[in-house]
Amino acid sequence: SVSFVANGLVSDLCVKPMEKVYEVEPRLRAKGQGQECPRDGLPGTAYVDVAPDTDAGRATHMLSYGWGYKVSAIVSALALFCTSQGFDQKRL
């Protein structure tokens, strides 16, 4: 959920305000190490599979971003999108 990205992910991965995606990625990848992937049963899974997001659900939108983007810019863009479209951040 957008709510989790804005609050939980930033907290769970200890994201600093100016950090870029490529700086956070190693911590994100480490969360799935040693976990079994629910899709192929192999070791190592995506963060989405281990993220403690109680509002997670089926994806309804696609987000494209670059590795050089600041995580804070992505979070701001997601929040603005939800506000402008009247979406609940816990449902998207």
Short mmCIF file of C-alpha atoms in Angstrom, two decimals:
data_model
loop_
_atom_site.label_atom_id
_atom_site.label_comp_id
_atom_site.label_asym_id
_atom_site.label_seq_id
_atom_site.Cartn_x
_atom_site.Cartn_y
_atom_site.Cartn_z
CA SER A 1 0.00 0.00 0.00
CA VAL A 2 1.03 3.60 -0.49
CA SER A 3 0.54 4.07 3.25
CA PHE A 4 3.10 1.34 3.95
CA VAL A 5 5.61 2.75 1.47
CA ALA A 6 5.29 6.19 3.07
CA ASN A 7 5.58 4.94 6.63
CA GLY A 8 6.48 1.28 7.07
CA LEU A 9 9.05 0.85 4.30
CA VAL A 10 10.84 4.06 5.21
CA SER A 11 10.98 2.90 8.83
CA ASP A 12 11.67 -0.81 8.13
CA LEU A 13 14.61 -0.01 5.87
CA CYS A 14 15.82 3.04 7.84
CA VAL A 15 15.57 5.25 4.75
CA LYS A 16 17.19 8.65 5.17
CA PRO A 17 15.44 11.66 3.56
CA MET A 18 17.86 12.10 0.65
CA GLU A 19 18.65 8.43 -0.07
CA LYS A 20 18.21 7.15 -3.59
CA VAL A 21 16.73 3.82 -4.61
CA TYR A 22 20.14 2.31 -5.41
CA GLU A 23 21.34 3.17 -1.90
CA VAL A 24 18.37 1.47 -0.24
CA GLU A 25 18.24 -1.57 -2.55
CA PRO A 26 20.84 -3.68 -0.65
CA ARG A 27 18.79 -3.37 2.57
CA LEU A 28 15.62 -4.14 0.66
CA ARG A 29 17.17 -7.26 -0.93
CA ALA A 30 18.56 -8.44 2.44
CA LYS A 31 15.04 -8.63 3.89
CA GLY A 32 14.18 -11.48 1.50
CA GLN A 33 17.41 -13.45 1.90
CA GLY A 34 16.94 -16.81 3.53
CA GLN A 35 13.19 -16.73 2.91
CA GLU A 36 11.48 -19.12 0.53
CA CYS A 37 9.91 -17.50 -2.51
CA PRO A 38 6.17 -18.30 -2.60
CA ARG A 39 6.17 -18.41 -6.41
CA ASP A 40 9.03 -20.78 -7.20
CA GLY A 41 9.94 -22.27 -3.80
CA LEU A 42 13.57 -21.22 -4.17
CA PRO A 43 15.60 -19.36 -1.54
CA GLY A 44 15.35 -15.58 -1.74
CA THR A 45 12.14 -13.67 -2.13
CA ALA A 46 11.01 -10.19 -3.06
CA TYR A 47 10.48 -7.55 -0.40
CA VAL A 48 6.78 -7.51 -1.24
CA ASP A 49 6.60 -11.09 0.09
CA VAL A 50 8.15 -10.25 3.47
CA ALA A 51 7.06 -6.64 4.00
CA PRO A 52 4.92 -6.27 7.13
CA ASP A 53 2.17 -4.37 5.26
CA THR A 54 -1.18 -5.22 6.85
CA ASP A 55 -2.95 -3.28 4.07
CA ALA A 56 -1.29 -5.13 1.18
CA GLY A 57 -3.56 -6.41 -1.52
CA ARG A 58 -3.69 -7.17 -5.22
CA ALA A 59 -1.81 -4.62 -7.32
CA THR A 60 -4.07 -2.23 -9.23
CA HIS A 61 -1.50 0.23 -10.62
CA MET A 62 2.00 0.08 -12.09
CA LEU A 63 4.78 2.31 -10.79
CA SER A 64 7.85 2.96 -12.89
CA TYR A 65 10.88 4.67 -11.38
CA GLY A 66 14.61 5.03 -11.87
CA TRP A 67 17.33 3.78 -9.55
CA GLY A 68 18.62 7.33 -9.19
CA TYR A 69 15.34 8.69 -7.81
CA LYS A 70 15.17 9.74 -4.20
CA VAL A 71 12.90 7.45 -2.21
CA SER A 72 11.29 10.57 -0.71
CA ALA A 73 10.37 11.80 -4.22
CA ILE A 74 8.67 8.47 -5.00
CA VAL A 75 6.77 8.59 -1.71
CA SER A 76 5.67 12.18 -2.37
CA ALA A 77 4.54 11.34 -5.90
CA LEU A 78 2.52 8.36 -4.69
CA ALA A 79 0.83 10.42 -1.97
CA LEU A 80 0.04 13.23 -4.42
CA PHE A 81 -1.39 10.73 -6.91
CA CYS A 82 -3.68 9.26 -4.24
CA THR A 83 -4.83 12.70 -3.13
CA SER A 84 -5.46 13.96 -6.65
CA GLN A 85 -7.41 10.83 -7.61
CA GLY A 86 -9.31 10.49 -4.33
CA PHE A 87 -7.71 7.14 -3.47
CA ASP A 88 -7.28 5.85 0.08
CA GLN A 89 -3.53 5.33 0.61
CA LYS A 90 -4.23 2.11 2.50
CA ARG A 91 -6.19 0.67 -0.45
CA LEU A 92 -3.68 1.49 -3.20
#
